[in-house]
PDB file of C-alpha atoms in Angstrom:
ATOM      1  CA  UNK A1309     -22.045 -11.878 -16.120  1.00 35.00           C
ATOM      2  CA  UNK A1310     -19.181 -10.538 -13.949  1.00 41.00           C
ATOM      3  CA  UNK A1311     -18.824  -6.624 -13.932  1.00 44.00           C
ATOM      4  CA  UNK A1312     -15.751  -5.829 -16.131  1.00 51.00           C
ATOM      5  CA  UNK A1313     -12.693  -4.579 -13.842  1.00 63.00           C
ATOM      6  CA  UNK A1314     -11.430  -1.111 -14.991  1.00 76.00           C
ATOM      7  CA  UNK A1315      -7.266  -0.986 -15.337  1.00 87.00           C
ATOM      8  CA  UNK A1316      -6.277   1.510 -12.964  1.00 92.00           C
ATOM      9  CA  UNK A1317      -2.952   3.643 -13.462  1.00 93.00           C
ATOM     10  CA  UNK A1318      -1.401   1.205 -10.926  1.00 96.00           C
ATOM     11  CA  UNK A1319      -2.842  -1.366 -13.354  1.00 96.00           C
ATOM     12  CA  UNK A1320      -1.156   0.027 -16.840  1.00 96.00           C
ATOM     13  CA  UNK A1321       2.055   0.861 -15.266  1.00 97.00           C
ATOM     14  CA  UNK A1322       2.767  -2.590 -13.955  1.00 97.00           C
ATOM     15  CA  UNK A1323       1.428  -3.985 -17.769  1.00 97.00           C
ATOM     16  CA  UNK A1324       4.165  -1.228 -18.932  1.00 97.00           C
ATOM     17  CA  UNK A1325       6.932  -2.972 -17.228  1.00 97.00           C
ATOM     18  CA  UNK A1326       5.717  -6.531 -17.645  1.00 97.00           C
ATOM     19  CA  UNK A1327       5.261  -7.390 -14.666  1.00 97.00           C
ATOM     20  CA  UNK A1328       2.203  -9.927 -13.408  1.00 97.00           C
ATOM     21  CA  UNK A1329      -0.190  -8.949 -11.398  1.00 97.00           C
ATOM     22  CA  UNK A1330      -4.192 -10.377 -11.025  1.00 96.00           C
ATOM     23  CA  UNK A1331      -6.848  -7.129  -9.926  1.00 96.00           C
ATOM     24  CA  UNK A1332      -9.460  -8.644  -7.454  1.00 94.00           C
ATOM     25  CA  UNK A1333     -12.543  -6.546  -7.144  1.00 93.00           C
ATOM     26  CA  UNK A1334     -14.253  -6.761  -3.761  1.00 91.00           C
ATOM     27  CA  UNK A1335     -16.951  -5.050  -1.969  1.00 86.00           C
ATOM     28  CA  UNK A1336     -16.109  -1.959  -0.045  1.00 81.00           C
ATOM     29  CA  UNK A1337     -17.855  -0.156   2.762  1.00 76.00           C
ATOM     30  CA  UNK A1338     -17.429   3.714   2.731  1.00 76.00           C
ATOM     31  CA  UNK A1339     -17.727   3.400   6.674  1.00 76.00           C
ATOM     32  CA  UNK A1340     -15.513   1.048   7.015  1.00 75.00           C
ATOM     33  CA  UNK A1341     -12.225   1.130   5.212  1.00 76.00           C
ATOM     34  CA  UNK A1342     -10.151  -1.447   7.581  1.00 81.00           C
ATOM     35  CA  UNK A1343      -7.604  -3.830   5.991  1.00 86.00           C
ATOM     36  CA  UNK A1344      -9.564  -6.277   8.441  1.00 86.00           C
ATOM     37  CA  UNK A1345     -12.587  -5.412   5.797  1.00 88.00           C
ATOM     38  CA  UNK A1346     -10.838  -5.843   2.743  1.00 90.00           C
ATOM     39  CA  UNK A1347      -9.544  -9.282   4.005  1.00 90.00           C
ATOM     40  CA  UNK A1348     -12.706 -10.526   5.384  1.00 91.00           C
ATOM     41  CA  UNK A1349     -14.327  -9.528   1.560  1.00 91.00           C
ATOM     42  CA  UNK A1350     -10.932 -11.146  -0.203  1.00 92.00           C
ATOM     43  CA  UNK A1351     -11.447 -14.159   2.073  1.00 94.00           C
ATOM     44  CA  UNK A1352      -7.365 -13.485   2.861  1.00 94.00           C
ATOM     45  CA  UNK A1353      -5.259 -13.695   5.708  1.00 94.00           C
ATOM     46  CA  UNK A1354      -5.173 -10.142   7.360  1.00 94.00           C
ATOM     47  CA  UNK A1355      -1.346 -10.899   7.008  1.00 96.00           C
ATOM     48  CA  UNK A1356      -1.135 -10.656   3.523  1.00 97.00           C
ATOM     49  CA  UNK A1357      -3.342  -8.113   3.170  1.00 96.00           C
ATOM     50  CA  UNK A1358      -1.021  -4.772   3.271  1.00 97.00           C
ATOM     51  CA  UNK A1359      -2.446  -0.763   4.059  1.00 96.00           C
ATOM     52  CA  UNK A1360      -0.609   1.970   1.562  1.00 97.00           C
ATOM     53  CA  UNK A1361       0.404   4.822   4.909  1.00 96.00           C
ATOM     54  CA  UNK A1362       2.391   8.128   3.984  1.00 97.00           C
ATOM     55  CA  UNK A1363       4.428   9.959   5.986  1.00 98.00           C
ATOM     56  CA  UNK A1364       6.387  12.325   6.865  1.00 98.00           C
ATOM     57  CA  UNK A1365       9.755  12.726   7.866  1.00 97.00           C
ATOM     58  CA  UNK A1366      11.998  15.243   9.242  1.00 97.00           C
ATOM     59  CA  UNK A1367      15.010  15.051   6.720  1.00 96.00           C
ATOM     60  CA  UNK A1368      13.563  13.069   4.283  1.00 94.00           C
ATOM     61  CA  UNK A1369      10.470  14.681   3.484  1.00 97.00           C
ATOM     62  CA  UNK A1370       7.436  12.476   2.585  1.00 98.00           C
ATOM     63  CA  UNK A1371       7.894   8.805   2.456  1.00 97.00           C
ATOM     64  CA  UNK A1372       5.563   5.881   2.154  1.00 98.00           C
ATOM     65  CA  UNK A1373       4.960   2.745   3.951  1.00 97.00           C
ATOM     66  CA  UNK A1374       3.633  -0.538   3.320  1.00 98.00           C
ATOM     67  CA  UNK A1375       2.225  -2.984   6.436  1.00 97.00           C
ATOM     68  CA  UNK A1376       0.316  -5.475   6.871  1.00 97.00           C
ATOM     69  CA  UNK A1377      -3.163  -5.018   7.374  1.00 95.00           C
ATOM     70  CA  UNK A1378      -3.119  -6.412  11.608  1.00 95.00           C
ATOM     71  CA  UNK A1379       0.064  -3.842  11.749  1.00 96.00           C
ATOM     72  CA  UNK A1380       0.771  -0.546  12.592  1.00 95.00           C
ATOM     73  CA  UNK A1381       3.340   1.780  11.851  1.00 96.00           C
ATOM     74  CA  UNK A1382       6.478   1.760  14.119  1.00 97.00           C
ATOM     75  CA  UNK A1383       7.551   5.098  13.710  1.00 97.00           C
ATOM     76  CA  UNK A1384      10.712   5.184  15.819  1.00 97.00           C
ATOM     77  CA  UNK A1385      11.827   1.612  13.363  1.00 97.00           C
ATOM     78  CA  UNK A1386      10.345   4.026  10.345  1.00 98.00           C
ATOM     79  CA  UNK A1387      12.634   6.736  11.350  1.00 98.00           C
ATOM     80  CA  UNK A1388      15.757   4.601  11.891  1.00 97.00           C
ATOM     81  CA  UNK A1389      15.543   3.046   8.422  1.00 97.00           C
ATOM     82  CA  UNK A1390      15.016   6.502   6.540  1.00 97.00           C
ATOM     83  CA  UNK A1391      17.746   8.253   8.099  1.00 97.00           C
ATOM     84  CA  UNK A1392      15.061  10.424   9.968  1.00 98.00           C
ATOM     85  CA  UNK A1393      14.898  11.030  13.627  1.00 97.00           C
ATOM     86  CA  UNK A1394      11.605  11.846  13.432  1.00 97.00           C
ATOM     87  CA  UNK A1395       8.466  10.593  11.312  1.00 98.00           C
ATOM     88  CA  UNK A1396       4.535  11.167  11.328  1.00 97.00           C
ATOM     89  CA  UNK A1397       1.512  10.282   9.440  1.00 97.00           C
ATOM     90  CA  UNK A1398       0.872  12.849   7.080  1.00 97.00           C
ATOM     91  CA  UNK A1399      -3.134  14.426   7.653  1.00 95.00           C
ATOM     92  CA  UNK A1400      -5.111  12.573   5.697  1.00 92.00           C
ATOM     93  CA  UNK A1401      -6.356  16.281   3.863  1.00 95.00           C
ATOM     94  CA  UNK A1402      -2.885  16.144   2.284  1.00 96.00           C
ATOM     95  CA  UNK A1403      -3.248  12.597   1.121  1.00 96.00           C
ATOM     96  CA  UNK A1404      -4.630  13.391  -2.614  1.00 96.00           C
ATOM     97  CA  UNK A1405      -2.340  16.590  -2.664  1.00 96.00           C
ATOM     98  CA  UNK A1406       0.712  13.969  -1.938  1.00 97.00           C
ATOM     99  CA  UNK A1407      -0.026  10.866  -3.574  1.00 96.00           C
ATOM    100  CA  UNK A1408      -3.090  11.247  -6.218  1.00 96.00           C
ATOM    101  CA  UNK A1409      -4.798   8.729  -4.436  1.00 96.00           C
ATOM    102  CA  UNK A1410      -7.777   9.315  -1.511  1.00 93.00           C
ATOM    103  CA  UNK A1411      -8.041   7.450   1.926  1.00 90.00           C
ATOM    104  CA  UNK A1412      -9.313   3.543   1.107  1.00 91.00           C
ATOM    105  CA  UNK A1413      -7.381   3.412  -2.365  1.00 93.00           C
ATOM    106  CA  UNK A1414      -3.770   4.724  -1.883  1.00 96.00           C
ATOM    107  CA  UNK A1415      -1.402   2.683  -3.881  1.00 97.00           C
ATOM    108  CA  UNK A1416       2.267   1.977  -3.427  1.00 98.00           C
ATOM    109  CA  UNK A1417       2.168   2.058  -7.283  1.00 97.00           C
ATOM    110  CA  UNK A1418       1.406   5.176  -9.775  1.00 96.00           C
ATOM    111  CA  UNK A1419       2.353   8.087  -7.200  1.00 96.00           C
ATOM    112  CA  UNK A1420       2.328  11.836  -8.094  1.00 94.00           C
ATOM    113  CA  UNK A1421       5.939  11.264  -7.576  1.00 94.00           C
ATOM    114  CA  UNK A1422       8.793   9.085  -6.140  1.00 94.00           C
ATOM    115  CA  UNK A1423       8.461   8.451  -2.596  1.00 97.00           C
ATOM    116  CA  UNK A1424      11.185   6.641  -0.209  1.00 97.00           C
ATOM    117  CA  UNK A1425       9.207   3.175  -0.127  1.00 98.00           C
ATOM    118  CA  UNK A1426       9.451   0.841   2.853  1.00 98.00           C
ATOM    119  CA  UNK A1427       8.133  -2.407   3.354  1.00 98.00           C
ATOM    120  CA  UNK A1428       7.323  -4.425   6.391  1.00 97.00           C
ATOM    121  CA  UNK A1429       9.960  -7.365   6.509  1.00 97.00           C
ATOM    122  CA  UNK A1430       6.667  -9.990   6.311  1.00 97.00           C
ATOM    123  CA  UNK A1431       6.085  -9.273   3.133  1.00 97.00           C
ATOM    124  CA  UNK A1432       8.702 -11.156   1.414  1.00 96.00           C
ATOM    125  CA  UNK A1433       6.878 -14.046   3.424  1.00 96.00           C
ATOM    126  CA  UNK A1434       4.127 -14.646   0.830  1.00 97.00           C
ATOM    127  CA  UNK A1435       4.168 -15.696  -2.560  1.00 97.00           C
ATOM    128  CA  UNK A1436       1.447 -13.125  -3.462  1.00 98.00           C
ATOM    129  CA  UNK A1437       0.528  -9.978  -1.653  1.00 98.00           C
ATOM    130  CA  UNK A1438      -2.597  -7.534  -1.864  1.00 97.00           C
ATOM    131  CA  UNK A1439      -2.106  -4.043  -2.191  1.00 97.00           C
ATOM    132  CA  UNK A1440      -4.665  -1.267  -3.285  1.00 96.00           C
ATOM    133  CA  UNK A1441      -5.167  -0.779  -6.967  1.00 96.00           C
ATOM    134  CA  UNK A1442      -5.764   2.686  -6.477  1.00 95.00           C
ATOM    135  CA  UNK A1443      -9.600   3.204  -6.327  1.00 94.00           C
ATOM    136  CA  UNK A1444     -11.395   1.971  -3.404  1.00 91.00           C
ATOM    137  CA  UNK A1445     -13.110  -1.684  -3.862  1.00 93.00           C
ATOM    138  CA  UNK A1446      -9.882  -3.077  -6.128  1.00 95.00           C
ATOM    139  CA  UNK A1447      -6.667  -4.655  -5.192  1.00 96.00           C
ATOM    140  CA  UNK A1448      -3.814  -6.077  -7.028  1.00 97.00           C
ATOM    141  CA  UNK A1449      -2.389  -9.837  -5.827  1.00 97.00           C
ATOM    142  CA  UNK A1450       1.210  -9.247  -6.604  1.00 98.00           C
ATOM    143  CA  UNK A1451       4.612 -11.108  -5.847  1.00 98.00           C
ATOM    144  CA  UNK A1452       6.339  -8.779  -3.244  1.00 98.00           C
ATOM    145  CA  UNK A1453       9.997  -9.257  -4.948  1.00 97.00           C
ATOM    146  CA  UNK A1454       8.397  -7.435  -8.085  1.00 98.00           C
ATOM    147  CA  UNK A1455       6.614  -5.447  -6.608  1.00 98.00           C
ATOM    148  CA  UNK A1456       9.727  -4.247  -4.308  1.00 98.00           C
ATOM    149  CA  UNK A1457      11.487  -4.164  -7.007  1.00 97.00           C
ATOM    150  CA  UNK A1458       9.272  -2.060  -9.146  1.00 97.00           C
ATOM    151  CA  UNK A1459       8.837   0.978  -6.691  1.00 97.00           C
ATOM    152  CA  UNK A1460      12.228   0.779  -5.933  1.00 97.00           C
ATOM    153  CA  UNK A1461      11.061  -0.240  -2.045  1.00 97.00           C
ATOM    154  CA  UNK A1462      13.264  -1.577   1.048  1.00 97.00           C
ATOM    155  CA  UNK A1463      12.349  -4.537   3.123  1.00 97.00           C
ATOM    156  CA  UNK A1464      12.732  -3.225   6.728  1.00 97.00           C
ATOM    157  CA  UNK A1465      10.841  -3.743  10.199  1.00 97.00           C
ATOM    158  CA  UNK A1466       8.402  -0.866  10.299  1.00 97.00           C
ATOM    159  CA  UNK A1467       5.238  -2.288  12.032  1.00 95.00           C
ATOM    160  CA  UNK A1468       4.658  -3.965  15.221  1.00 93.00           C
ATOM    161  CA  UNK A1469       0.926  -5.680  16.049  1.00 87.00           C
ATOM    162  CA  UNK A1470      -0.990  -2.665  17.207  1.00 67.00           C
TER     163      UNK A1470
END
């Protein structure tokens, strides 16, 4: 019998709003947190399989970014698109502070607050895209316009292949 998944906050605020969403357990490894893991154990395309980052920036103050999994911030695009002339990866000590969320299972959804939200342009690409549930070893498969749409997010080009 298959292990009953547990709703996350991400989970119960996207039921809130009505808005579809399927939450795929998989396996995780607490040594290895890659998106190249969590793809390999969704059996997805590395490409549709985007990383939750938070940052900094120098006007702005902490904003958030969503890339694909193969991708890696471009922080000089990041800047331009925030109206920052300068942004960094916040230390990842600061991450449950910042977001409520640890390392391995930071969603774009359910926040402590608001963040700026930007999205690398390749996700309105897919139909679906996985994002982090919130807890390590759970994602959500999600339609990027409603997702966008639901964190209030900006399609941009932020990431470059690392």
């Amino acid at each position: 019998m298959a292990k009953k998944t547990e709703k996350t906050n991400a989970a119960r605020l996207l039921d809130k709003a009505g808005i579809a969403y399927k939450l795929i357990p998989y396996e995780f490894d607490e040594n290895d947190l890659a998106a190249q893991h969590v793809a390999d154990s969704l059996g997805q395309d590395i490409a549709r399989v985007f990383k939750t980052l938070v940052l900094h920036g120098d006007r702005s103050g902490h904003l958030v970014c969503v890339v694909p999994g193969d991708m890696e911030v471009d922080l000089k695009a990041l800047a331009k698109a925030s109206g920052n002339k300068k942004v960094e990866m916040i230390a990842m000590k600061d991450l449950l502070a910042v977001t409520g969320y640890i390392r391995g299972g930071c969603s774009p959804i359910g926040m402590k607050k608001r963040f700026p939200t930007y999205f690398h342009s390749t996700a309105s690409d897919f139909e679906t895209i996985y994002v982090s549930a919130g807890v390590r070893g759970l994602q959500i498969e999600i339609s990027p316009g409603d997702l966008i749409s639901f964190v209030g997010g900006t399609l941009a080009d932020v990431a470059s292949k690392g």
